mmCIF file of C-alpha atoms and ligand atoms in Angstrom:
data_model
loop_
_atom_site.group_PDB
_atom_site.id
_atom_site.type_symbol
_atom_site.label_atom_id
_atom_site.label_comp_id
_atom_site.label_asym_id
_atom_site.label_seq_id
_atom_site.Cartn_x
_atom_site.Cartn_y
_atom_site.Cartn_z
ATOM 1 C CA MET N 1 122.303 111.673 79.442
ATOM 2 C CA LYS N 2 125.675 110.921 81.743
ATOM 3 C CA PRO N 3 124.768 110.441 85.328
ATOM 4 C CA ALA N 4 126.782 112.617 88.130
ATOM 5 C CA PRO N 5 129.896 110.968 89.558
ATOM 6 C CA PHE N 6 129.027 108.241 92.302
ATOM 7 C CA THR N 7 131.244 105.539 94.031
ATOM 8 C CA TYR N 8 130.657 102.343 92.845
ATOM 9 C CA ARG N 9 131.184 99.206 95.660
ATOM 10 C CA ARG N 10 130.497 95.186 94.848
ATOM 11 C CA ALA N 11 129.312 93.773 98.089
ATOM 12 C CA ARG N 12 130.402 90.526 98.753
ATOM 13 C CA SER N 13 128.003 89.534 101.514
ATOM 14 C CA LEU N 14 124.618 90.907 102.834
ATOM 15 C CA ALA N 15 126.518 92.327 105.575
ATOM 16 C CA GLU N 16 129.304 94.080 103.714
ATOM 17 C CA ALA N 17 126.260 95.099 101.794
ATOM 18 C CA ALA N 18 124.305 96.632 105.212
ATOM 19 C CA ASP N 19 127.867 98.660 106.727
ATOM 20 C CA LEU N 20 128.133 99.963 103.185
ATOM 21 C CA LEU N 21 124.546 100.966 102.785
ATOM 22 C CA ALA N 22 124.740 102.047 106.444
ATOM 23 C CA ALA N 23 128.145 104.199 105.842
ATOM 24 C CA GLY N 24 126.895 106.683 103.021
ATOM 25 C CA PRO N 25 126.036 109.370 102.987
ATOM 26 C CA ASP N 26 123.606 108.753 100.196
ATOM 27 C CA ALA N 27 124.340 105.366 99.453
ATOM 28 C CA LYS N 28 121.674 104.009 97.073
ATOM 29 C CA ILE N 29 121.158 99.540 96.367
ATOM 30 C CA LEU N 30 121.793 98.751 92.932
ATOM 31 C CA ALA N 31 119.946 95.465 91.918
ATOM 32 C CA GLY N 32 118.927 95.072 88.201
ATOM 33 C CA GLY N 33 119.808 98.590 87.268
ATOM 34 C CA GLN N 34 116.622 98.655 85.453
ATOM 35 C CA SER N 35 115.185 101.416 87.367
ATOM 36 C CA LEU N 36 118.301 103.140 89.058
ATOM 37 C CA VAL N 37 120.595 103.714 86.055
ATOM 38 C CA PRO N 38 118.217 105.306 83.653
ATOM 39 C CA MET N 39 117.156 107.534 86.575
ATOM 40 C CA LEU N 40 120.596 108.227 87.182
ATOM 41 C CA ASN N 41 121.183 109.206 83.727
ATOM 42 C CA MET N 42 118.598 111.194 83.877
ATOM 43 C CA ARG N 43 120.225 112.673 86.817
ATOM 44 C CA LEU N 44 116.708 112.256 88.788
ATOM 45 C CA ALA N 45 118.609 110.211 91.202
ATOM 46 C CA ARG N 46 122.705 111.536 92.584
ATOM 47 C CA PRO N 47 123.862 109.058 94.995
ATOM 48 C CA GLU N 48 126.967 109.134 96.345
ATOM 49 C CA THR N 49 127.543 105.775 96.626
ATOM 50 C CA LEU N 50 126.136 102.251 94.976
ATOM 51 C CA VAL N 51 126.075 98.961 96.562
ATOM 52 C CA ASP N 52 126.020 96.357 93.943
ATOM 53 C CA ILE N 53 124.463 93.312 95.126
ATOM 54 C CA ALA N 54 123.420 91.864 91.697
ATOM 55 C CA SER N 55 126.466 89.276 92.170
ATOM 56 C CA LEU N 56 125.499 88.364 95.542
ATOM 57 C CA ASP N 57 124.772 84.119 94.983
ATOM 58 C CA ALA N 58 123.360 83.483 98.182
ATOM 59 C CA LEU N 59 120.367 85.909 97.969
ATOM 60 C CA ASP N 60 119.456 84.274 93.887
ATOM 61 C CA TYR N 61 117.496 82.066 94.564
ATOM 62 C CA VAL N 62 113.521 80.611 94.284
ATOM 63 C CA ASP N 63 112.708 78.627 97.415
ATOM 64 C CA ILE N 64 109.145 77.072 99.244
ATOM 65 C CA VAL N 65 109.914 78.573 102.809
ATOM 66 C CA ASP N 66 107.217 78.197 105.666
ATOM 67 C CA GLY N 67 104.342 77.671 103.168
ATOM 68 C CA HIS N 68 105.912 80.622 101.161
ATOM 69 C CA LEU N 69 107.354 81.257 97.586
ATOM 70 C CA GLU N 70 110.623 83.043 98.941
ATOM 71 C CA ILE N 71 112.320 85.006 96.271
ATOM 72 C CA GLY N 72 115.665 86.179 97.192
ATOM 73 C CA ALA N 73 116.796 89.883 95.880
ATOM 74 C CA SER N 74 119.581 88.791 93.721
ATOM 75 C CA ALA N 75 116.838 86.682 91.478
ATOM 76 C CA ARG N 76 116.308 87.967 88.150
ATOM 77 C CA GLN N 77 112.827 88.857 86.435
ATOM 78 C CA SER N 78 113.158 86.380 83.848
ATOM 79 C CA ALA N 79 114.831 83.200 85.920
ATOM 80 C CA VAL N 80 112.027 83.970 88.588
ATOM 81 C CA ALA N 81 109.045 83.972 86.101
ATOM 82 C CA ALA N 82 110.887 80.642 83.960
ATOM 83 C CA HIS N 83 111.228 78.524 87.497
ATOM 84 C CA PRO N 84 109.634 75.550 88.226
ATOM 85 C CA LEU N 85 108.136 76.509 91.776
ATOM 86 C CA VAL N 86 106.739 79.646 90.131
ATOM 87 C CA ARG N 87 105.127 77.695 87.135
ATOM 88 C CA ALA N 88 103.777 75.371 89.948
ATOM 89 C CA HIS N 89 102.255 77.111 93.048
ATOM 90 C CA LEU N 90 102.194 81.294 91.357
ATOM 91 C CA PRO N 91 101.732 81.288 87.857
ATOM 92 C CA VAL N 92 99.948 84.591 88.340
ATOM 93 C CA LEU N 93 103.204 85.850 89.122
ATOM 94 C CA ALA N 94 105.092 84.169 86.096
ATOM 95 C CA ALA N 95 102.121 85.787 84.193
ATOM 96 C CA ALA N 96 102.926 89.338 86.070
ATOM 97 C CA ILE N 97 106.450 89.393 84.922
ATOM 98 C CA GLY N 98 105.819 88.577 81.510
ATOM 99 C CA ARG N 99 104.080 91.905 80.947
ATOM 100 C CA ILE N 100 107.134 94.091 82.628
ATOM 101 C CA GLY N 101 108.872 96.026 79.768
ATOM 102 C CA HIS N 102 111.021 93.788 77.486
ATOM 103 C CA SER N 103 112.556 90.837 78.111
ATOM 104 C CA GLN N 104 115.902 92.353 78.110
ATOM 105 C CA ILE N 105 114.677 94.042 80.956
ATOM 106 C CA ARG N 106 114.113 91.174 82.678
ATOM 107 C CA ASN N 107 116.981 89.313 82.097
ATOM 108 C CA ARG N 108 118.609 91.953 84.343
ATOM 109 C CA GLY N 109 115.593 93.387 86.548
ATOM 110 C CA THR N 110 115.231 91.521 89.853
ATOM 111 C CA VAL N 111 111.822 90.816 91.889
ATOM 112 C CA CYS N 112 112.722 92.731 95.046
ATOM 113 C CA GLY N 113 114.068 95.558 93.113
ATOM 114 C CA SER N 114 110.705 96.492 91.537
ATOM 115 C CA ILE N 115 109.173 95.813 94.796
ATOM 116 C CA ALA N 116 111.819 98.428 96.498
ATOM 117 C CA HIS N 117 111.348 101.038 93.620
ATOM 118 C CA HIS N 118 107.729 100.823 93.841
ATOM 119 C CA ASP N 119 106.395 102.551 90.194
ATOM 120 C CA PRO N 120 102.857 103.081 90.899
ATOM 121 C CA ALA N 121 102.530 101.809 87.321
ATOM 122 C CA ALA N 122 104.361 98.488 87.856
ATOM 123 C CA GLU N 123 103.129 94.877 87.735
ATOM 124 C CA LEU N 124 104.938 93.249 91.360
ATOM 125 C CA PRO N 125 103.338 95.384 93.944
ATOM 126 C CA ALA N 126 100.016 94.880 92.656
ATOM 127 C CA VAL N 127 100.623 91.275 92.988
ATOM 128 C CA ALA N 128 102.204 91.415 96.023
ATOM 129 C CA LEU N 129 99.290 93.453 97.403
ATOM 130 C CA ALA N 130 96.439 90.861 95.903
ATOM 131 C CA LEU N 131 98.217 87.822 97.832
ATOM 132 C CA ASP N 132 99.189 89.659 101.457
ATOM 133 C CA ALA N 133 103.200 88.925 100.694
ATOM 134 C CA ARG N 134 105.280 90.032 103.362
ATOM 135 C CA ILE N 135 109.093 91.959 102.506
ATOM 136 C CA LEU N 136 111.970 90.700 104.273
ATOM 137 C CA THR N 137 114.410 93.133 104.854
ATOM 138 C CA TYR N 138 118.096 93.427 106.611
ATOM 139 C CA GLY N 139 119.720 96.877 108.081
ATOM 140 C CA ALA N 140 121.747 98.273 110.634
ATOM 141 C CA HIS N 141 119.019 97.377 113.224
ATOM 142 C CA GLY N 142 119.096 93.623 112.313
ATOM 143 C CA THR N 143 116.044 92.384 110.682
ATOM 144 C CA SER N 144 112.139 93.175 109.799
ATOM 145 C CA VAL N 145 109.207 91.809 107.997
ATOM 146 C CA HIS N 146 107.035 94.216 106.393
ATOM 147 C CA PRO N 147 103.421 93.200 104.955
ATOM 148 C CA ALA N 148 103.035 94.197 101.427
ATOM 149 C CA ALA N 149 99.402 96.184 102.869
ATOM 150 C CA SER N 150 101.614 98.616 104.347
ATOM 151 C CA PHE N 151 104.516 98.731 102.711
ATOM 152 C CA PHE N 152 103.383 100.923 99.626
ATOM 153 C CA THR N 153 103.272 104.875 100.638
ATOM 154 C CA GLY N 154 102.853 106.435 97.861
ATOM 155 C CA THR N 155 104.397 107.145 94.722
ATOM 156 C CA PHE N 156 108.186 105.732 94.339
ATOM 157 C CA SER N 157 108.259 105.420 98.107
ATOM 158 C CA THR N 158 107.745 102.183 101.150
ATOM 159 C CA ALA N 159 107.703 101.641 104.460
ATOM 160 C CA LEU N 160 111.942 101.043 103.322
ATOM 161 C CA ALA N 161 114.263 102.914 106.186
ATOM 162 C CA PRO N 162 117.171 104.176 103.952
ATOM 163 C CA ASP N 163 119.734 101.502 105.910
ATOM 164 C CA GLU N 164 117.473 98.983 104.756
ATOM 165 C CA ILE N 165 118.143 96.183 102.158
ATOM 166 C CA VAL N 166 114.891 93.872 100.836
ATOM 167 C CA THR N 167 116.286 90.565 101.093
ATOM 168 C CA ALA N 168 113.255 88.471 99.592
ATOM 169 C CA VAL N 169 109.899 88.625 99.176
ATOM 170 C CA GLN N 170 107.676 85.687 100.653
ATOM 171 C CA PHE N 171 104.357 85.439 98.613
ATOM 172 C CA PRO N 172 102.081 83.256 100.476
ATOM 173 C CA LEU N 173 100.705 79.853 98.339
ATOM 174 C CA PRO N 174 97.295 80.082 97.290
ATOM 175 C CA GLU N 175 95.136 77.329 98.350
ATOM 176 C CA PRO N 176 94.939 74.542 95.314
ATOM 177 C CA GLY N 177 92.743 75.324 92.805
ATOM 178 C CA THR N 178 92.437 79.246 93.250
ATOM 179 C CA GLY N 179 91.918 80.663 89.801
ATOM 180 C CA TRP N 180 93.575 83.551 88.903
ATOM 181 C CA ALA N 181 93.792 86.174 85.942
ATOM 182 C CA PHE N 182 96.006 88.562 84.961
ATOM 183 C CA ASP N 183 96.121 91.611 82.054
ATOM 184 C CA GLU N 184 96.940 95.524 81.924
ATOM 185 C CA VAL N 185 96.237 98.121 79.137
ATOM 186 C CA ALA N 186 99.213 99.999 77.509
ATOM 187 C CA ARG N 187 100.003 101.580 74.416
ATOM 188 C CA ARG N 188 102.060 99.326 73.526
ATOM 189 C CA SER N 189 103.269 96.332 74.376
ATOM 190 C CA GLY N 190 106.702 96.818 76.988
ATOM 191 C CA ASP N 191 105.014 100.514 77.909
ATOM 192 C CA PHE N 192 104.360 100.624 81.299
ATOM 193 C CA ALA N 193 100.545 99.715 81.740
ATOM 194 C CA LEU N 194 98.074 102.384 81.930
ATOM 195 C CA VAL N 195 95.415 99.995 84.067
ATOM 196 C CA GLY N 196 95.954 97.144 85.429
ATOM 197 C CA GLY N 197 94.789 93.995 87.758
ATOM 198 C CA THR N 198 95.172 90.683 89.224
ATOM 199 C CA ALA N 199 92.178 88.791 90.264
ATOM 200 C CA LEU N 200 92.195 85.294 92.522
ATOM 201 C CA LEU N 201 89.445 83.115 93.434
ATOM 202 C CA ARG N 202 89.031 80.094 95.157
ATOM 203 C CA THR N 203 85.337 78.117 95.270
ATOM 204 C CA ALA N 204 83.865 76.002 97.570
ATOM 205 C CA ALA N 205 82.528 72.468 97.243
ATOM 206 C CA ASP N 206 79.338 73.723 96.026
ATOM 207 C CA GLY N 207 80.865 76.067 93.333
ATOM 208 C CA THR N 208 80.448 79.724 95.079
ATOM 209 C CA VAL N 209 82.961 81.956 95.936
ATOM 210 C CA GLU N 210 84.965 81.409 98.859
ATOM 211 C CA ARG N 211 87.896 84.124 99.259
ATOM 212 C CA ALA N 212 88.580 86.837 96.230
ATOM 213 C CA ARG N 213 91.399 88.686 96.070
ATOM 214 C CA ILE N 214 91.749 91.770 93.198
ATOM 215 C CA ALA N 215 94.379 94.253 93.112
ATOM 216 C CA LEU N 216 94.544 97.441 90.457
ATOM 217 C CA PHE N 217 97.832 99.040 89.645
ATOM 218 C CA GLY N 218 98.358 102.518 87.476
ATOM 219 C CA VAL N 219 95.342 103.447 88.878
ATOM 220 C CA ALA N 220 96.818 105.504 92.443
ATOM 221 C CA ALA N 221 99.591 106.510 94.177
ATOM 222 C CA THR N 222 100.300 102.285 95.394
ATOM 223 C CA PRO N 223 98.378 99.064 93.809
ATOM 224 C CA VAL N 224 94.728 99.316 95.492
ATOM 225 C CA ARG N 225 92.454 96.671 96.770
ATOM 226 C CA LEU N 226 88.920 96.516 95.862
ATOM 227 C CA PRO N 227 87.342 95.228 99.528
ATOM 228 C CA ALA N 228 83.769 96.086 98.243
ATOM 229 C CA VAL N 229 84.170 94.850 95.471
ATOM 230 C CA GLU N 230 85.548 91.688 97.331
ATOM 231 C CA GLU N 231 82.957 90.898 99.401
ATOM 232 C CA ARG N 232 80.143 91.844 96.964
ATOM 233 C CA VAL N 233 81.538 88.443 94.732
ATOM 234 C CA THR N 234 82.333 85.988 98.143
ATOM 235 C CA GLY N 235 79.601 83.736 98.775
ATOM 236 C CA THR N 236 78.180 84.147 95.342
ATOM 237 C CA ALA N 237 78.373 82.156 91.870
ATOM 238 C CA LEU N 238 79.037 84.829 89.986
ATOM 239 C CA SER N 239 75.985 85.563 88.325
ATOM 240 C CA ARG N 240 75.808 88.296 85.241
ATOM 241 C CA ASP N 241 74.052 90.299 88.311
ATOM 242 C CA VAL N 242 77.130 90.316 90.252
ATOM 243 C CA LEU N 243 79.418 90.919 88.098
ATOM 244 C CA ALA N 244 77.586 93.989 87.352
ATOM 245 C CA ASP N 245 77.634 94.903 90.546
ATOM 246 C CA ALA N 246 81.262 94.628 90.586
ATOM 247 C CA VAL N 247 81.632 96.884 87.934
ATOM 248 C CA ARG N 248 79.720 99.152 89.460
ATOM 249 C CA LEU N 249 81.119 99.256 92.896
ATOM 250 C CA THR N 250 84.770 99.666 91.053
ATOM 251 C CA ALA N 251 83.502 103.063 89.306
ATOM 252 C CA GLU N 252 82.306 104.183 92.319
ATOM 253 C CA THR N 253 85.129 103.230 95.001
ATOM 254 C CA LEU N 254 88.240 104.308 92.144
ATOM 255 C CA HIS N 255 89.900 107.555 92.570
ATOM 256 C CA PRO N 256 91.640 106.962 89.473
ATOM 257 C CA THR N 257 95.139 109.717 89.056
ATOM 258 C CA ALA N 258 94.986 111.700 86.159
ATOM 259 C CA ASP N 259 98.298 112.294 84.245
ATOM 260 C CA GLY N 260 99.859 112.883 80.783
ATOM 261 C CA HIS N 261 98.980 109.435 79.970
ATOM 262 C CA ALA N 262 95.261 108.999 80.601
ATOM 263 C CA SER N 263 92.630 110.639 82.215
ATOM 264 C CA ALA N 264 90.633 109.727 86.062
ATOM 265 C CA ASP N 265 87.519 108.759 83.712
ATOM 266 C CA TYR N 266 89.862 106.959 80.929
ATOM 267 C CA ARG N 267 91.133 104.925 83.865
ATOM 268 C CA ARG N 268 88.004 104.339 85.925
ATOM 269 C CA GLU N 269 86.232 102.693 82.871
ATOM 270 C CA VAL N 270 88.910 99.943 82.052
ATOM 271 C CA ALA N 271 89.498 99.378 85.951
ATOM 272 C CA ALA N 272 85.782 98.551 85.536
ATOM 273 C CA HIS N 273 86.494 96.274 82.399
ATOM 274 C CA LEU N 274 89.258 95.138 83.603
ATOM 275 C CA VAL N 275 87.842 93.639 86.535
ATOM 276 C CA HIS N 276 85.193 92.306 84.809
ATOM 277 C CA THR N 277 87.019 90.183 82.860
ATOM 278 C CA ALA N 278 89.237 89.140 85.562
ATOM 279 C CA LEU N 279 86.712 88.003 87.980
ATOM 280 C CA ALA N 280 85.521 85.821 84.775
ATOM 281 C CA ASP N 281 88.398 84.491 84.025
ATOM 282 C CA ALA N 282 89.701 83.358 87.990
ATOM 283 C CA PHE N 283 86.135 82.215 88.478
ATOM 284 C CA ALA N 284 86.555 79.965 85.611
ATOM 285 C CA GLY N 285 90.340 78.612 87.141
ATOM 286 C CA ALA N 286 88.374 78.483 90.238
ATOM 287 C CA LEU N 287 85.937 75.700 89.169
ATOM 288 C CA ALA N 288 88.137 74.154 86.654
ATOM 289 C CA GLY N 289 90.648 73.762 89.731
ATOM 290 C CA SER N 290 87.974 72.421 92.251
ATOM 291 C CA ARG N 291 86.549 69.852 89.109
ATOM 292 C CA SER N 292 90.439 68.554 88.950
ATOM 293 C CA ASP N 293 91.080 68.384 92.847
ATOM 294 C CA ALA N 294 87.739 66.009 93.562
HETATM 295 C C1 FAD K 1 112.314 99.918 79.200
HETATM 296 C C2 FAD K 1 112.137 99.817 80.299
HETATM 297 C C3 FAD K 1 110.862 99.542 80.586
HETATM 298 C C4 FAD K 1 109.997 98.866 81.896
HETATM 299 N N1 FAD K 1 109.038 98.733 82.025
HETATM 300 C C5 FAD K 1 108.600 98.012 83.070
HETATM 301 C C6 FAD K 1 107.307 97.448 83.348
HETATM 302 O O1 FAD K 1 106.078 98.017 82.284
HETATM 303 N N2 FAD K 1 106.626 97.214 84.507
HETATM 304 C C7 FAD K 1 107.761 97.615 85.346
HETATM 305 O O2 FAD K 1 106.854 96.878 86.753
HETATM 306 N N3 FAD K 1 109.039 97.943 85.642
HETATM 307 C C8 FAD K 1 109.718 97.929 84.305
HETATM 308 N N4 FAD K 1 110.633 98.500 84.020
HETATM 309 C C9 FAD K 1 111.388 98.586 85.430
HETATM 310 C C10 FAD K 1 111.893 97.273 85.690
HETATM 311 O O3 FAD K 1 111.141 96.050 85.868
HETATM 312 C C11 FAD K 1 113.448 97.060 86.749
HETATM 313 O O4 FAD K 1 113.693 96.125 86.680
HETATM 314 C C12 FAD K 1 112.325 97.441 88.604
HETATM 315 O O5 FAD K 1 111.739 98.483 88.257
HETATM 316 C C13 FAD K 1 113.799 97.538 89.775
HETATM 317 O O6 FAD K 1 114.285 96.216 89.793
HETATM 318 P P1 FAD K 1 115.870 96.332 89.230
HETATM 319 O O7 FAD K 1 116.497 94.727 90.119
HETATM 320 O O8 FAD K 1 116.274 96.947 88.150
HETATM 321 O O9 FAD K 1 116.026 97.551 90.652
HETATM 322 P P2 FAD K 1 117.479 98.901 90.587
HETATM 323 O O10 FAD K 1 116.850 99.767 89.348
HETATM 324 O O11 FAD K 1 118.902 98.339 90.740
HETATM 325 O O12 FAD K 1 116.843 99.285 91.310
HETATM 326 C C14 FAD K 1 115.788 100.574 91.406
HETATM 327 C C15 FAD K 1 115.537 101.220 93.032
HETATM 328 O O13 FAD K 1 115.018 100.039 93.617
HETATM 329 C C16 FAD K 1 116.245 100.024 95.532
HETATM 330 N N5 FAD K 1 116.613 98.418 95.103
HETATM 331 C C17 FAD K 1 116.573 97.819 94.048
HETATM 332 N N6 FAD K 1 116.980 96.531 94.977
HETATM 333 C C18 FAD K 1 116.919 96.839 96.081
HETATM 334 C C19 FAD K 1 116.775 95.552 97.492
HETATM 335 N N7 FAD K 1 116.758 94.922 97.385
HETATM 336 N N8 FAD K 1 116.855 96.366 98.619
HETATM 337 C C20 FAD K 1 116.649 97.918 98.644
HETATM 338 N N9 FAD K 1 117.104 98.601 97.532
HETATM 339 C C21 FAD K 1 116.960 98.580 96.441
HETATM 340 C C22 FAD K 1 117.439 100.824 94.410
HETATM 341 O O14 FAD K 1 118.247 101.492 95.328
HETATM 342 C C23 FAD K 1 116.801 101.663 93.586
HETATM 343 O O15 FAD K 1 116.085 102.712 94.321
HETATM 344 C C24 FAD K 1 111.079 99.331 82.881
HETATM 345 C C25 FAD K 1 112.403 99.270 82.726
HETATM 346 C C26 FAD K 1 112.625 99.849 81.579
HETATM 347 C C27 FAD K 1 114.554 100.800 81.654
#
């Protein structure tokens, strides 16, 4: 398949990229091209202009800024997953990236591109939601900060305005000793997940859960948090009964989508199972972390 004709522009600066995007008509950012190029080839997208930001070195970075791990828009997924700051402070992000497609895709795809594209079965929007990440943007009207909780608005849709560029995503650094888990179920390794989830737990000195964050993906148009489950496990030592309640609450409160890949019932059952194992694994990690803190 071949794309419809388009004009290709390689931006030499963020300001130039913003100008080209605003000049349109119907211009789109090209980052890693791992989602956009297949869509062009299948003619699911027909932008008139592509504004390539992949070679903007100023946006190719991973850094700690203001208590957040900040990832620039040109940073490739593989480089981010291997980065020492990510491995030290946010191993859950490295684990999530490791489940994206294949290494060839991760070598070109960007973290910010995945957030901007927002496939409901994508790993990184769920991690962003669980961690209350911030999405930094730049456009004709200046800079903006979007909280992840209000950024993902529907299937392949976000709060991003057509003239806005995601310049970076900021993940708050979890408190030391936070336990985490990330897992997904897909038909084959490298396929998009049918259902996936992540959990982050912090325990208090007495070994009870002080803070719990859980997010699922592949179950709805956007990633979802499970506030009833988070509330149920907080303040407990995650006994067998509490875990059973977490599974029940997941099944009761989740209303998964059905499609040609999986039924709603299947997704509900897998989600409940993933919540069980993710909570147990994150709790074990948190207890081990709090022991090594002491
Ligand atoms: C075979 C295959 C398997 C895959 N499996 C997975 C998977 O399991 N999980 C998963 O999450 N993804 C998967 N992907 C997609 C991959 O992760 C992409 O890299 C990612 O979705 C988009 O990142 P990108 O940098 O390639 O963006 P692009 O493809 O360049 O862009 C995607 C969209 O986001 C917009 N965009 C990109 N960057 C910005 C920006 N900075 N500001 C504003 N808009 C922007 C573009 O305009 C476009 O609309 C797969 C892709 C392939 C081809």
